[in-house]
Coordinates of C-alpha atoms in Angstrom, one line a residue:
M1 CA 133.5 40.8 143.0
S2 CA 130.3 40.4 140.8
A3 CA 127.0 42.7 141.1
Q4 CA 125.3 40.1 142.5
A5 CA 127.7 39.2 145.0
R6 CA 128.0 42.7 145.8
V7 CA 124.2 43.2 146.1
F8 CA 124.0 40.2 148.2
S9 CA 126.7 41.0 150.7
G10 CA 125.0 44.6 151.3
Y11 CA 121.8 42.8 152.0
R12 CA 123.4 40.7 154.6
R13 CA 125.0 43.3 156.1
L14 CA 121.9 45.5 156.6
F15 CA 120.2 42.4 158.1
R16 CA 123.2 42.1 160.4
A17 CA 123.3 45.8 161.3
R18 CA 119.2 45.7 162.4
R19 CA 119.8 42.5 164.1
N20 CA 122.8 44.2 166.3
L21 CA 120.6 47.3 166.8
F22 CA 117.1 45.9 167.7
E23 CA 117.8 43.1 169.4
G24 CA 114.8 42.1 171.8
D25 CA 112.7 44.3 170.1
V26 CA 110.5 42.3 167.8
Q27 CA 108.3 45.0 166.4
A28 CA 111.5 46.9 165.3
M29 CA 112.8 43.4 163.8
K30 CA 109.9 42.3 161.5
E31 CA 109.4 45.9 160.6
S32 CA 113.0 46.6 159.6
R33 CA 113.1 43.4 157.7
V34 CA 110.0 44.2 155.7
A35 CA 111.6 47.9 154.7
I36 CA 114.8 46.5 153.6
K37 CA 113.3 43.5 151.9
Q38 CA 111.1 46.4 150.0
E39 CA 113.9 48.4 149.1
F40 CA 115.7 45.6 147.5
V41 CA 112.6 44.2 145.8
K42 CA 111.8 47.7 144.2
N43 CA 115.5 47.8 142.7
R44 CA 115.4 44.5 141.4
G45 CA 115.5 45.3 137.8
A46 CA 118.1 48.3 138.5
V47 CA 121.2 48.1 135.7
I48 CA 124.0 46.1 137.1
A49 CA 126.5 48.5 135.7
G50 CA 127.1 52.2 135.8
E51 CA 126.4 55.0 137.9
Q52 CA 122.8 54.0 139.1
F53 CA 123.8 50.7 140.2
E54 CA 127.2 52.0 142.3
G55 CA 124.7 54.8 143.7
L56 CA 122.4 52.1 144.8
L57 CA 125.3 50.2 146.4
T58 CA 126.3 53.7 148.2
M59 CA 123.0 53.8 149.9
V60 CA 123.1 50.5 151.1
D61 CA 126.8 51.3 152.8
E62 CA 125.2 54.5 154.4
A63 CA 122.2 52.6 155.5
E64 CA 124.3 49.8 157.1
D65 CA 126.8 53.0 159.1
M66 CA 123.5 54.6 160.3
L67 CA 122.1 51.7 161.7
R68 CA 125.5 50.7 163.1
H69 CA 126.5 54.3 164.3
G70 CA 124.1 56.7 164.1
I71 CA 121.5 55.5 166.1
A72 CA 121.5 55.4 169.8
R73 CA 119.2 52.7 171.5
G74 CA 117.8 53.3 175.2
N75 CA 116.8 50.7 177.6
L76 CA 114.3 51.4 180.3
N77 CA 115.5 51.4 183.8
P78 CA 112.4 49.8 185.7
G79 CA 113.1 50.9 188.9
T80 CA 113.2 54.7 187.7
G81 CA 111.1 54.5 184.6
N82 CA 113.7 56.5 182.8
Y83 CA 115.8 55.4 179.5

């Protein structure tokens, strides 16, 4: 898989993970979209081979894993006022 394809794949996976986690929370969806895009734009000029590039892809994998498995989401129970 080419470097560009690997980066784009990671970007899409992060967007899917945030969509699943923040479904129904408009503010969190907007803020997470901006944060993900900022990080990818910040690293746009990174060398596409070598240890630094692999480190960036590892960070994408870890961020996706955290969004999918590391954050518990509570829903408000209107009857009791508890989450």
